[in-house]
């Protein structure tokens, strides 16, 4: 039973990370238009690498908080 609880907690943790990755990338692409160029008010658009780095950052913060428990 303990193995099942441990496995379920790890599985849900990775589900949360995956969902966060998808939502962050979709939100950034929607807000900033995804590709090069400039949008209104001179805000530079985000490229795929920026989205990837942002999602890695949120993942690292989540993992470090999770390990600290």
mmCIF file of C-alpha atoms in Angstrom:
data_model
loop_
_atom_site.group_PDB
_atom_site.id
_atom_site.type_symbol
_atom_site.label_atom_id
_atom_site.label_comp_id
_atom_site.label_asym_id
_atom_site.label_seq_id
_atom_site.Cartn_x
_atom_site.Cartn_y
_atom_site.Cartn_z
ATOM 1 C CA UNK A 1 0.000 0.000 0.000
ATOM 2 C CA UNK A 2 2.818 2.447 0.783
ATOM 3 C CA UNK A 3 4.321 1.786 -2.636
ATOM 4 C CA UNK A 4 1.010 2.683 -4.285
ATOM 5 C CA UNK A 5 0.742 5.961 -2.351
ATOM 6 C CA UNK A 6 4.359 6.845 -3.197
ATOM 7 C CA UNK A 7 3.836 5.958 -6.862
ATOM 8 C CA UNK A 8 0.618 7.978 -7.019
ATOM 9 C CA UNK A 9 2.298 11.038 -5.501
ATOM 10 C CA UNK A 10 5.185 10.864 -8.001
ATOM 11 C CA UNK A 11 2.771 10.332 -10.892
ATOM 12 C CA UNK A 12 0.581 13.282 -9.939
ATOM 13 C CA UNK A 13 3.688 15.453 -9.475
ATOM 14 C CA UNK A 14 4.815 14.743 -13.044
ATOM 15 C CA UNK A 15 1.283 15.324 -14.296
ATOM 16 C CA UNK A 16 1.341 18.743 -12.664
ATOM 17 C CA UNK A 17 4.695 19.582 -14.275
ATOM 18 C CA UNK A 18 3.509 18.441 -17.696
ATOM 19 C CA UNK A 19 0.274 20.402 -17.385
ATOM 20 C CA UNK A 20 2.177 23.489 -16.245
ATOM 21 C CA UNK A 21 4.524 23.149 -19.222
ATOM 22 C CA UNK A 22 1.611 22.966 -21.656
ATOM 23 C CA UNK A 23 -0.296 25.848 -20.088
ATOM 24 C CA UNK A 24 2.783 28.096 -19.932
ATOM 25 C CA UNK A 25 3.700 27.459 -23.544
ATOM 26 C CA UNK A 26 0.124 27.981 -24.746
ATOM 27 C CA UNK A 27 -0.304 31.160 -22.698
ATOM 28 C CA UNK A 28 2.970 32.649 -23.908
ATOM 29 C CA UNK A 29 2.243 31.798 -27.522
ATOM 30 C CA UNK A 30 -1.241 33.300 -27.213
ATOM 31 C CA UNK A 31 -0.134 36.454 -25.389
ATOM 32 C CA UNK A 32 3.007 37.217 -27.333
ATOM 33 C CA UNK A 33 2.140 35.764 -30.701
ATOM 34 C CA UNK A 34 4.922 33.197 -30.820
ATOM 35 C CA UNK A 35 7.725 33.995 -33.456
ATOM 36 C CA UNK A 36 9.924 37.000 -34.162
ATOM 37 C CA UNK A 37 8.941 40.620 -34.576
ATOM 38 C CA UNK A 38 7.225 43.030 -32.259
ATOM 39 C CA UNK A 39 3.690 43.254 -30.942
ATOM 40 C CA UNK A 40 1.792 46.266 -29.597
ATOM 41 C CA UNK A 41 3.601 48.578 -27.173
ATOM 42 C CA UNK A 42 6.993 47.390 -28.426
ATOM 43 C CA UNK A 43 6.972 44.170 -26.427
ATOM 44 C CA UNK A 44 9.214 41.646 -28.213
ATOM 45 C CA UNK A 45 7.600 38.372 -29.156
ATOM 46 C CA UNK A 46 8.796 35.227 -27.465
ATOM 47 C CA UNK A 47 10.420 32.495 -29.501
ATOM 48 C CA UNK A 48 10.230 28.775 -28.776
ATOM 49 C CA UNK A 49 13.536 28.806 -26.862
ATOM 50 C CA UNK A 50 12.233 31.438 -24.472
ATOM 51 C CA UNK A 51 9.119 29.374 -23.833
ATOM 52 C CA UNK A 52 11.286 26.311 -23.210
ATOM 53 C CA UNK A 53 13.560 28.159 -20.754
ATOM 54 C CA UNK A 54 10.602 29.613 -18.892
ATOM 55 C CA UNK A 55 9.019 26.177 -18.519
ATOM 56 C CA UNK A 56 12.337 24.685 -17.378
ATOM 57 C CA UNK A 57 12.599 27.451 -14.779
ATOM 58 C CA UNK A 58 9.102 26.735 -13.433
ATOM 59 C CA UNK A 59 9.941 23.033 -13.402
ATOM 60 C CA UNK A 60 13.169 23.586 -11.438
ATOM 61 C CA UNK A 61 11.394 25.762 -8.895
ATOM 62 C CA UNK A 62 8.655 23.142 -8.497
ATOM 63 C CA UNK A 63 11.155 20.309 -8.085
ATOM 64 C CA UNK A 64 13.236 22.230 -5.552
ATOM 65 C CA UNK A 65 10.123 23.034 -3.503
ATOM 66 C CA UNK A 66 8.967 19.423 -3.743
ATOM 67 C CA UNK A 67 12.375 18.061 -2.651
ATOM 68 C CA UNK A 68 12.473 20.490 0.281
ATOM 69 C CA UNK A 69 9.350 18.941 1.822
#
